[in-house]
Coordinates of C-alpha atoms in Angstrom, one line a residue:
Chain G
M19 CA 34.8 -68.4 7.5
L20 CA 34.1 -66.9 4.1
T21 CA 36.9 -65.8 1.8
V22 CA 37.1 -62.1 1.0
T23 CA 35.8 -62.8 -2.5
E24 CA 32.9 -64.8 -1.1
L25 CA 32.2 -62.1 1.5
R26 CA 32.1 -59.3 -1.1
A27 CA 29.7 -61.3 -3.2
A28 CA 27.5 -62.0 -0.2
V29 CA 27.4 -58.4 0.7
E30 CA 26.7 -57.1 -2.8
R31 CA 23.8 -59.5 -3.1
R32 CA 22.1 -57.8 -0.2
L33 CA 22.8 -54.2 -1.0
D34 CA 20.7 -51.9 -3.1
E35 CA 22.2 -50.1 -6.1
A36 CA 23.4 -47.1 -4.1
G37 CA 25.0 -49.3 -1.5
R38 CA 26.8 -51.3 -4.1
A39 CA 28.0 -48.2 -5.9
W40 CA 29.3 -46.7 -2.6
L41 CA 31.1 -49.9 -1.6
D42 CA 32.6 -50.3 -5.1
G43 CA 34.0 -46.8 -4.9
A44 CA 35.3 -47.2 -1.4
L45 CA 37.1 -50.5 -2.3
T46 CA 38.6 -49.1 -5.5
D47 CA 39.9 -46.1 -3.6
A48 CA 41.3 -48.2 -0.7
A49 CA 43.1 -50.5 -3.2
K50 CA 44.7 -47.5 -4.9
S51 CA 45.7 -45.8 -1.7
G52 CA 47.1 -48.6 0.4
P53 CA 47.9 -48.1 4.1
R54 CA 49.9 -44.8 3.6
P55 CA 51.8 -45.0 6.9
D56 CA 53.6 -41.7 6.4
A57 CA 50.9 -39.4 5.1
P58 CA 49.3 -36.8 7.3
G59 CA 45.7 -37.0 8.2
P60 CA 43.2 -39.8 7.5
A61 CA 43.2 -41.4 4.1
R62 CA 39.9 -41.3 2.1
W63 CA 39.4 -45.0 2.8
E64 CA 39.7 -44.4 6.6
L65 CA 36.8 -41.9 6.3
D66 CA 34.9 -44.5 4.4
F67 CA 35.7 -47.1 7.1
A68 CA 34.2 -44.7 9.7
S69 CA 31.1 -43.9 7.7
A70 CA 30.3 -47.4 6.4
G71 CA 27.4 -47.8 8.8
R72 CA 25.3 -45.1 7.1
H73 CA 26.2 -46.0 3.6
V74 CA 25.8 -49.8 3.8
R75 CA 22.6 -50.7 5.6
N76 CA 20.3 -53.6 5.5
P77 CA 17.5 -52.9 3.0
R78 CA 14.4 -52.1 5.0
P79 CA 11.3 -54.0 4.0
A80 CA 8.4 -51.6 3.3
T81 CA 6.0 -51.2 6.1
T82 CA 2.4 -50.0 5.8
T83 CA 2.7 -47.7 8.8
G84 CA 6.0 -46.1 7.9
R85 CA 7.0 -46.5 11.5
P86 CA 10.6 -47.3 12.3
V87 CA 11.0 -51.0 13.0
S88 CA 12.5 -50.3 16.4
A89 CA 9.3 -48.6 17.6
D90 CA 7.6 -52.0 17.4
R91 CA 10.4 -54.1 18.7
P92 CA 9.7 -56.3 21.7
A93 CA 11.5 -55.8 24.9
P94 CA 14.8 -57.7 25.1
G95 CA 13.9 -61.3 25.8
G96 CA 10.4 -60.9 24.4
P97 CA 9.0 -62.7 21.4
A98 CA 11.5 -62.3 18.6
S99 CA 9.0 -62.5 15.8
A100 CA 7.0 -59.5 17.0
G101 CA 9.7 -57.0 15.9
R102 CA 10.1 -58.4 12.4
P103 CA 8.0 -57.8 9.4
A104 CA 6.1 -60.8 8.2
A105 CA 7.5 -62.6 5.2
T106 CA 4.7 -61.3 3.0
D107 CA 5.8 -57.7 3.7
R108 CA 9.1 -58.4 1.9
P109 CA 9.4 -56.9 -1.5
A110 CA 9.5 -59.6 -4.2
T111 CA 12.8 -58.3 -5.5
D112 CA 14.4 -59.1 -2.2
S113 CA 13.7 -62.8 -2.4
P114 CA 16.9 -64.5 -1.4
A115 CA 18.7 -67.3 -3.1
A116 CA 18.1 -70.6 -1.4
D117 CA 21.4 -70.6 0.4
D118 CA 21.1 -67.0 1.6
L119 CA 19.4 -65.2 4.4
A120 CA 16.8 -62.6 3.6
P121 CA 18.0 -59.1 4.3
H122 CA 15.8 -58.7 7.4
E123 CA 17.2 -61.9 8.8
L124 CA 20.7 -60.4 9.1
A125 CA 21.8 -58.8 12.3
P126 CA 21.7 -55.0 11.9
H127 CA 25.5 -54.8 12.0
D128 CA 26.4 -57.5 9.5
L129 CA 26.6 -55.5 6.4
P130 CA 28.5 -52.5 7.9
D131 CA 30.9 -55.0 9.5
A132 CA 31.4 -56.8 6.2
A133 CA 32.0 -53.5 4.3
R134 CA 34.6 -52.4 6.8
I135 CA 36.4 -55.7 6.6
L136 CA 36.5 -55.4 2.8
I137 CA 37.8 -51.9 3.0
L138 CA 40.6 -52.9 5.4
H139 CA 41.5 -55.8 3.2
A140 CA 41.5 -53.6 0.0
A141 CA 43.7 -51.0 1.7
R142 CA 46.1 -53.8 2.8
A143 CA 45.9 -52.5 6.3
D144 CA 49.0 -53.3 8.4
A145 CA 49.4 -53.6 12.1
S146 CA 49.9 -49.9 12.7
A147 CA 46.8 -49.0 10.6
V148 CA 44.5 -51.4 12.4
A149 CA 45.9 -50.3 15.8
R150 CA 45.2 -46.7 14.8
L151 CA 41.7 -47.4 13.5
Y152 CA 40.9 -49.5 16.6
A153 CA 42.1 -46.8 19.0
H154 CA 40.1 -44.1 17.2
G155 CA 37.1 -46.4 16.5
T156 CA 33.6 -46.5 17.7
G157 CA 32.3 -49.8 19.2
A158 CA 31.1 -50.8 15.7
E159 CA 34.5 -49.9 14.1
R160 CA 36.5 -51.8 16.8
R161 CA 34.3 -54.9 16.2
A162 CA 35.0 -54.7 12.5
V163 CA 38.7 -54.4 13.0
L164 CA 38.7 -57.5 15.2
R165 CA 36.7 -59.4 12.7
A166 CA 39.0 -58.3 9.9
L167 CA 42.2 -59.7 11.5
P168 CA 42.0 -63.2 9.9
H169 CA 41.5 -61.6 6.5
L170 CA 44.6 -59.4 6.7
G171 CA 48.3 -60.0 6.0
L172 CA 49.1 -59.4 9.6
F173 CA 47.3 -62.6 10.6
A174 CA 50.6 -64.5 10.7
G175 CA 52.2 -62.4 13.4
P176 CA 51.3 -61.4 17.0
D177 CA 51.3 -57.6 16.5
A178 CA 47.5 -57.2 16.9
V179 CA 47.3 -59.2 20.1
P180 CA 47.1 -55.9 22.2
L181 CA 43.8 -55.1 20.3
V182 CA 42.4 -58.5 21.2
E183 CA 43.4 -58.1 24.8
D184 CA 41.9 -54.6 24.9
A185 CA 38.6 -56.0 23.6
L186 CA 38.6 -58.8 26.1
R187 CA 39.0 -56.3 29.0
T188 CA 35.7 -54.7 28.0
N189 CA 32.2 -55.7 29.1
D190 CA 30.8 -55.1 25.6
T191 CA 29.9 -58.6 24.5
R192 CA 29.9 -57.4 20.8
L193 CA 33.7 -56.8 21.2
V194 CA 34.3 -59.9 23.3
A195 CA 32.6 -62.1 20.7
A196 CA 34.6 -60.5 17.9
A197 CA 37.9 -60.8 19.9
V198 CA 37.7 -64.6 20.2
G199 CA 37.9 -65.3 16.5
P200 CA 40.7 -67.1 14.5
Y201 CA 43.3 -64.5 15.4
A202 CA 42.9 -65.1 19.1
A203 CA 42.9 -68.9 18.5
R204 CA 46.2 -68.6 16.8
H205 CA 48.0 -66.0 18.9
L206 CA 46.6 -65.6 22.4
P207 CA 48.9 -67.2 25.0
P208 CA 47.3 -70.0 27.1
H209 CA 46.4 -68.0 30.2
S210 CA 44.8 -65.2 28.1
W211 CA 42.9 -67.7 26.0
R212 CA 41.6 -69.5 29.0
Q213 CA 40.4 -66.3 30.6
A214 CA 38.7 -65.4 27.3
V215 CA 36.8 -68.7 27.2
L216 CA 35.7 -68.2 30.8
K217 CA 34.7 -64.6 30.1
C218 CA 32.5 -65.8 27.1
L219 CA 30.7 -68.3 29.4
F220 CA 30.5 -65.6 32.1
T221 CA 28.9 -62.9 29.8
G222 CA 26.8 -65.2 27.7
V223 CA 28.8 -65.0 24.5
P224 CA 28.0 -68.3 22.7
L225 CA 30.7 -70.9 22.2
T226 CA 30.1 -70.7 18.5
A227 CA 31.9 -67.3 18.6
V228 CA 35.1 -68.9 20.0
A229 CA 37.2 -70.0 17.0
D230 CA 39.0 -73.3 17.1
W231 CA 38.0 -74.0 20.7
E232 CA 37.9 -77.7 20.2
R233 CA 41.6 -77.8 19.3
R234 CA 42.8 -75.4 22.0
A235 CA 40.6 -76.9 24.8
R236 CA 41.6 -80.5 24.2
G237 CA 43.6 -81.8 27.1
D238 CA 43.9 -78.4 28.7
G239 CA 43.8 -79.4 32.4
E240 CA 44.1 -75.9 33.7
L241 CA 41.1 -74.7 31.7
G242 CA 39.2 -77.7 33.0
R243 CA 40.0 -76.7 36.5
M244 CA 38.8 -73.1 35.9
L245 CA 35.6 -74.3 34.3
G246 CA 35.0 -76.8 37.1
D247 CA 35.5 -74.1 39.7
Y248 CA 33.1 -71.8 37.9
A249 CA 30.5 -74.5 37.6
R250 CA 30.7 -75.1 41.4
E251 CA 30.5 -71.3 42.1
R252 CA 27.3 -71.1 39.9
T253 CA 25.8 -74.1 41.6
A254 CA 26.6 -72.8 45.1
A255 CA 24.8 -69.6 44.2
G256 CA 21.7 -71.6 43.0
R257 CA 22.3 -70.4 39.4
P258 CA 22.3 -72.5 36.3
V259 CA 25.6 -73.6 34.7
P260 CA 25.9 -72.3 31.1
G261 CA 25.1 -75.2 28.7
D262 CA 28.3 -74.5 26.7
L263 CA 30.5 -75.1 29.8
D264 CA 30.1 -78.9 29.8
R265 CA 31.0 -79.1 26.1
V266 CA 34.3 -77.4 26.8
L267 CA 34.9 -79.2 30.0
A268 CA 34.5 -82.6 28.4
L269 CA 37.2 -81.7 25.9
T270 CA 39.6 -80.5 28.5
R271 CA 39.5 -84.0 30.0
A272 CA 40.3 -85.6 26.7
L273 CA 43.9 -86.6 25.8
P274 CA 45.6 -84.0 23.7
D275 CA 45.8 -86.3 20.7
A276 CA 42.6 -88.3 21.5
P277 CA 40.5 -89.1 18.4
R278 CA 37.3 -87.9 20.2
A279 CA 36.2 -86.2 23.4
L280 CA 35.4 -88.3 26.4
T281 CA 32.2 -87.6 28.2
R282 CA 32.3 -86.5 31.8
E283 CA 31.2 -90.0 32.9
E284 CA 33.9 -91.7 30.9
S285 CA 36.7 -89.5 32.2
Chain F
M16 CA 3.2 -44.1 23.2
R17 CA 6.6 -44.2 21.5
I18 CA 9.1 -41.8 22.9
F19 CA 12.4 -40.4 21.6
D20 CA 14.2 -38.4 24.3
P21 CA 16.3 -35.9 22.2
H22 CA 18.5 -34.8 25.2
I23 CA 19.4 -37.0 28.1
H24 CA 22.8 -37.8 29.7
M25 CA 22.6 -41.5 30.2
T26 CA 26.3 -41.8 31.3
S27 CA 24.9 -40.3 34.6
R28 CA 22.0 -42.7 34.9
T29 CA 21.4 -46.2 36.2
T30 CA 20.1 -49.4 34.6
D31 CA 17.0 -48.9 36.7
D32 CA 16.4 -45.7 34.7
Y33 CA 16.9 -47.6 31.4
E34 CA 14.3 -50.1 32.5
A35 CA 11.8 -47.5 33.6
M36 CA 12.4 -45.5 30.4
Y37 CA 11.7 -48.6 28.3
A38 CA 8.6 -49.4 30.3
A39 CA 7.4 -45.8 29.7
G40 CA 7.8 -46.1 25.9
V41 CA 11.3 -44.7 25.3
R42 CA 12.8 -46.5 22.3
A43 CA 15.4 -44.0 21.2
L44 CA 17.5 -41.2 22.7
V45 CA 20.2 -38.7 21.9
E46 CA 23.0 -38.1 24.5
P47 CA 24.7 -34.8 24.0
S48 CA 28.2 -34.4 25.4
F49 CA 28.3 -32.0 28.3
W50 CA 30.0 -30.8 31.4
L51 CA 30.4 -33.7 33.8
G52 CA 30.1 -31.7 37.0
Q53 CA 33.8 -32.1 37.8
P54 CA 35.9 -29.9 35.5
R55 CA 38.2 -31.7 33.1
T56 CA 41.9 -30.8 33.0
S57 CA 43.0 -32.2 29.7
P58 CA 41.7 -32.9 26.2
A59 CA 42.3 -36.7 26.6
S60 CA 39.6 -36.7 29.2
F61 CA 37.2 -35.6 26.5
Y62 CA 38.3 -38.3 24.1
D63 CA 37.6 -41.1 26.6
Y64 CA 34.2 -39.5 27.1
F65 CA 33.5 -39.2 23.4
D66 CA 34.6 -42.8 22.9
S67 CA 32.2 -43.9 25.6
L68 CA 29.3 -42.1 23.9
L69 CA 30.2 -44.0 20.7
G70 CA 31.0 -47.3 22.3
W71 CA 29.9 -48.4 25.8
E72 CA 26.8 -46.3 26.3
P73 CA 25.1 -47.3 23.0
F74 CA 25.8 -50.9 24.0
R75 CA 24.3 -50.3 27.4
A76 CA 21.2 -48.7 25.9
A77 CA 20.8 -51.5 23.3
Q78 CA 20.7 -54.0 26.2
H79 CA 17.6 -52.2 27.3
G80 CA 15.9 -52.0 23.9
I81 CA 16.8 -48.4 23.3
A82 CA 18.6 -46.9 20.3
H83 CA 21.4 -44.5 21.3
H84 CA 22.9 -41.7 19.3
C85 CA 25.0 -38.8 20.5
T86 CA 26.0 -35.2 19.8
L87 CA 29.7 -34.2 20.4
A88 CA 31.2 -30.9 21.1
L89 CA 33.3 -28.8 23.5
N90 CA 30.7 -27.6 26.0
P91 CA 30.3 -23.9 26.6
K92 CA 31.5 -23.9 30.2
E93 CA 34.8 -25.7 29.4
A94 CA 35.3 -23.6 26.2
N95 CA 36.6 -21.0 28.7
D96 CA 39.4 -23.3 30.0
P97 CA 42.5 -23.2 27.8
R98 CA 43.5 -26.6 29.0
C99 CA 40.4 -27.9 27.2
T100 CA 40.1 -25.9 24.0
P101 CA 42.5 -28.2 22.0
V102 CA 39.5 -30.5 21.8
L103 CA 38.2 -28.2 18.9
D104 CA 41.1 -29.4 16.8
E105 CA 40.4 -33.1 17.4
L106 CA 36.6 -32.9 16.9
P107 CA 36.7 -33.5 13.1
R108 CA 37.8 -37.1 13.5
Y109 CA 34.8 -37.7 15.8
L110 CA 32.2 -35.8 13.7
V111 CA 32.6 -38.4 10.9
K112 CA 31.3 -41.2 13.1
D113 CA 28.1 -43.0 12.3
G114 CA 26.6 -42.5 15.8
V115 CA 27.0 -38.7 15.8
V116 CA 23.8 -37.0 14.7
A117 CA 24.6 -33.4 15.6
V118 CA 27.3 -31.1 17.0
G119 CA 26.3 -30.3 20.6
E120 CA 25.6 -29.2 23.0
I121 CA 27.1 -25.9 22.2
G122 CA 26.0 -22.3 23.1
Y123 CA 26.6 -19.9 25.9
D124 CA 27.2 -20.3 29.6
S125 CA 28.6 -16.9 30.8
M126 CA 28.7 -15.3 27.3
T127 CA 32.4 -14.7 27.2
P128 CA 34.6 -14.0 24.1
A129 CA 36.0 -17.6 24.4
E130 CA 32.4 -18.9 24.2
D131 CA 31.8 -16.7 21.2
T132 CA 34.8 -18.3 19.5
A133 CA 33.9 -21.9 20.4
L134 CA 30.3 -21.4 19.3
A135 CA 31.1 -20.0 15.9
A136 CA 33.8 -22.6 15.3
Q137 CA 31.5 -25.4 16.1
L138 CA 28.6 -24.1 14.0
Q139 CA 31.1 -24.1 11.2
L140 CA 32.2 -27.7 12.0
A141 CA 28.5 -28.7 11.9
A142 CA 28.1 -27.1 8.4
D143 CA 31.4 -28.8 7.2
H144 CA 30.2 -32.2 8.3
G145 CA 26.6 -32.1 7.1
L146 CA 25.4 -32.1 10.7
P147 CA 22.7 -30.1 12.5
A148 CA 23.6 -28.4 15.8
L149 CA 22.1 -28.6 19.3
V150 CA 22.5 -25.2 20.9
H151 CA 21.5 -24.8 24.5
T152 CA 20.5 -21.4 25.9
P153 CA 22.3 -20.2 29.1
H154 CA 20.8 -20.8 32.5
R155 CA 21.5 -17.2 33.6
D156 CA 20.6 -14.1 31.5
K157 CA 18.7 -16.4 29.2
L158 CA 16.9 -14.0 26.9
A159 CA 20.0 -12.0 26.2
G160 CA 21.8 -15.3 25.6
L161 CA 19.1 -16.4 23.2
R162 CA 19.4 -13.2 21.2
R163 CA 23.2 -13.4 21.0
T164 CA 22.9 -17.1 20.0
L165 CA 20.5 -16.3 17.2
D166 CA 22.9 -13.6 16.0
V167 CA 25.8 -16.0 15.9
V168 CA 23.7 -18.6 14.1
G169 CA 22.6 -16.0 11.6
E170 CA 26.2 -15.2 10.8
S171 CA 27.2 -18.9 10.5
A172 CA 27.2 -21.2 7.5
L173 CA 24.5 -23.3 9.2
P174 CA 20.9 -22.5 8.3
A175 CA 18.6 -21.9 11.2
D176 CA 16.4 -24.8 10.2
R177 CA 19.3 -27.1 11.0
V178 CA 19.6 -25.7 14.5
L179 CA 17.8 -26.9 17.7
I180 CA 17.7 -24.3 20.4
D181 CA 17.3 -26.0 23.7
H182 CA 16.2 -25.2 27.3
L183 CA 13.6 -22.7 26.0
N184 CA 10.8 -21.3 28.1
E185 CA 8.0 -18.8 28.0
T186 CA 10.4 -15.8 27.7
T187 CA 12.4 -17.2 24.8
V188 CA 10.1 -19.5 22.7
K189 CA 8.7 -16.8 20.4
E190 CA 12.0 -15.3 19.3
A191 CA 13.5 -18.8 18.7
K192 CA 10.5 -19.8 16.7
D193 CA 10.6 -16.5 14.7
G194 CA 14.2 -17.2 14.0
G195 CA 13.3 -20.4 12.2
C196 CA 15.0 -22.8 14.6
W197 CA 13.7 -26.1 16.0
L198 CA 12.4 -25.6 19.6
G199 CA 13.7 -27.7 22.5
F200 CA 12.2 -27.8 26.0
S201 CA 13.7 -29.5 29.0
V202 CA 11.2 -30.6 31.6
Y203 CA 12.6 -30.8 35.1
P204 CA 11.3 -31.5 38.6
D205 CA 12.2 -28.0 39.9
T206 CA 13.9 -25.8 37.3
K207 CA 13.5 -25.2 33.6
M208 CA 10.0 -26.3 32.4
D209 CA 7.3 -28.4 34.0
E210 CA 4.5 -30.5 32.4
E211 CA 1.7 -28.0 32.8
R212 CA 3.7 -25.0 31.4
M213 CA 4.9 -27.3 28.6
V214 CA 1.4 -28.1 27.6
A215 CA 0.5 -24.4 27.7
I216 CA 3.3 -23.5 25.4
L217 CA 2.2 -26.3 23.0
R218 CA -1.3 -24.9 23.0
A219 CA 0.0 -21.4 22.4
Y220 CA 2.7 -22.1 19.7
G221 CA 1.6 -25.5 18.3
P222 CA 3.5 -28.8 18.2
E223 CA 5.4 -28.1 14.9
K224 CA 9.2 -28.3 15.3
V225 CA 8.8 -28.7 19.1
L226 CA 11.0 -31.3 20.9
V227 CA 10.5 -32.2 24.6
N228 CA 13.3 -33.7 26.6
S229 CA 14.1 -34.7 30.1
A230 CA 17.8 -33.5 29.9
A231 CA 18.2 -35.9 32.9
D232 CA 21.8 -35.9 34.2
W233 CA 23.7 -36.1 37.5
G234 CA 21.5 -33.4 39.1
R235 CA 17.9 -33.6 40.3
S236 CA 16.1 -34.6 37.2
D237 CA 13.7 -37.3 36.0
P238 CA 14.1 -39.4 32.8
L239 CA 10.4 -40.0 32.7
K240 CA 9.4 -36.4 32.2
T241 CA 8.9 -36.9 28.5
R242 CA 6.2 -39.5 29.3
G243 CA 4.7 -37.1 31.8
V244 CA 4.3 -34.4 29.1
G245 CA 2.7 -37.0 26.7
D246 CA 0.2 -38.1 29.3
L247 CA -0.7 -34.5 30.2
M248 CA -1.1 -33.6 26.5
L249 CA -3.6 -36.4 26.1
A250 CA -5.5 -35.4 29.3
E251 CA -5.6 -31.8 28.0
G252 CA -7.2 -32.7 24.7
F253 CA -4.2 -33.1 22.3
T254 CA -4.5 -36.0 20.0
E255 CA -2.3 -39.1 20.0
D256 CA -1.0 -37.9 16.7
D257 CA 0.1 -34.6 18.3
V258 CA 1.9 -36.5 21.0
D259 CA 3.6 -38.7 18.5
L260 CA 4.7 -35.6 16.5
V261 CA 6.3 -34.0 19.6
L262 CA 7.7 -37.1 21.3
W263 CA 8.8 -39.1 18.2
R264 CA 8.5 -37.7 14.7
N265 CA 10.0 -34.2 15.5
P266 CA 13.2 -35.6 17.0
V267 CA 13.4 -38.2 14.2
A268 CA 13.1 -35.4 11.7
F269 CA 15.6 -33.1 13.3
Y270 CA 18.3 -35.6 14.0
G271 CA 17.5 -37.3 10.7
L272 CA 18.9 -34.2 9.0
S273 CA 22.3 -35.8 9.7
G274 CA 21.5 -38.7 7.4
R275 CA 22.9 -41.0 10.2
L276 CA 19.9 -41.8 12.4
D277 CA 19.6 -45.6 12.5
L278 CA 16.9 -46.9 14.7
D279 CA 17.7 -50.6 14.3
L280 CA 19.2 -51.8 17.5
D281 CA 22.7 -53.1 17.2
V282 CA 22.0 -56.0 19.5
E283 CA 19.9 -59.1 19.3
D284 CA 17.4 -60.3 21.9
T285 CA 17.9 -63.8 23.1
E286 CA 15.6 -65.6 20.7
A287 CA 16.9 -63.7 17.7
T288 CA 20.5 -64.5 18.7
A289 CA 19.6 -68.2 18.7
T290 CA 18.0 -67.7 15.3
H291 CA 21.1 -66.0 13.9
E292 CA 23.6 -68.2 15.6
G293 CA 26.0 -69.6 13.0
N294 CA 24.0 -67.9 10.2
S295 CA 25.7 -64.6 10.1
I296 CA 27.3 -63.9 6.8
L297 CA 30.5 -63.4 8.7
R298 CA 30.1 -66.6 10.8
G299 CA 30.9 -66.8 14.4
G300 CA 29.8 -63.3 15.3
A301 CA 26.7 -63.9 17.2
P302 CA 26.4 -61.4 20.1
A303 CA 25.1 -60.6 22.7
A304 CA 23.8 -61.2 26.1
T305 CA 23.4 -59.0 29.1
P306 CA 26.8 -58.8 30.8
T307 CA 26.8 -59.9 34.4
E308 CA 30.5 -59.3 35.1
R309 CA 31.6 -56.1 36.8

């Protein structure tokens, strides 16, 4: 996970001048304001948090047709390359550093998410602020709140667990993926965490989204039982077992302090 | 044929509809908040609905390759119920959201004083938030309703060229056009407009500032009527550019007045997710797959 400083630098490298100026103003204002728990009405930074998506967008590579990118997008599951501009369409000024992704290689929500995380951090958002912003948030805002949790002072305590649990009750995989980050790894009780892992496998959220799963899964016999039952249910229905399942299952069968995971055959 | 349905209530539609719409060419839509058939009894019921139009429904649309935006408002019918009118006080916190591209659908149902108040207040909210407005015309007493609507728009802070007047027909199109508004037509299986009459109106009044929608909802309606109009336009001699103007560029231009229209889907297809996995600048945030859980 990037530090806030690294995150800001990574975002600013990808923004155009107007986007950088907007973000700079929003962060300066948030830092001055702070969480303002007793003030009536939303703080300026809360409005910036809400509107980040339209101010901080991925730069669009120029297209010869002027058609919106989405009009040419393939159907979900279709060829991924068809919806993307060719590398030669990219303006030369957008050439990324060797360790960066080009702007069009970012997911559409990456920059707004990052801007919102930076705003929450700059405003020193506490548990009541993030609860309010989550409760009043769009799907995109809720995802950003969840992804911000490890960057905020509240990370050490369990006050934001209800937000994570709310997200895990949804069927929105954007929220589920954001909910199983470092905050969940640190604070979710065992039963909730096991259900979260199973839900990720169930809904196709990749294991890479689950923070610290190796530590928490190691030697967890109950999680192993749940995964085994799920694999049998899939097999009985003639459906494939998610590839990630075996990786977790193997670790559940390892000793809690084992130096490495045993394979299924070994265990 | 790329299609932007500028008025459709997807909350009331199935995944089969989403699939059929995608296959027909629909890549973007706007879902106006409206009356759900069963009257609401409290403002909180609206807030859950608004949250859904800004959360779950855009996610559902994106799963089917369709960009989703919404318009929010207290609808005309429920503007008459004092249990619902506190929604007007809470709307400002919703109208700042990225996914909201207009205030709507507002307008008249029975042309009551309460509807006058709600319409004027919400046109002002649109002006205050830099948003255009989607104003429907009443099903009953339509021409009188249109005239009263144009009067209220004229008295509001919102210029007519930031107003889309919807559910127009042969009897109302001329005055709405003369009023400088954008012109919306809902094509239905039985009521409102049909494909043939829609093409006749396009021939008579031209395709400029005309938007065609299915307004599909929980009643007898058809989310593919937009495509039907496009096909008939081509068969009747309109060019592909005319069709693209009506079914794509006009809705993009109207809702683009908000400055918030974003036609990049907030979801990755399977291969793209694999490409991005672990490469997000935030790390570990690789969504998304079609949910199978209920």
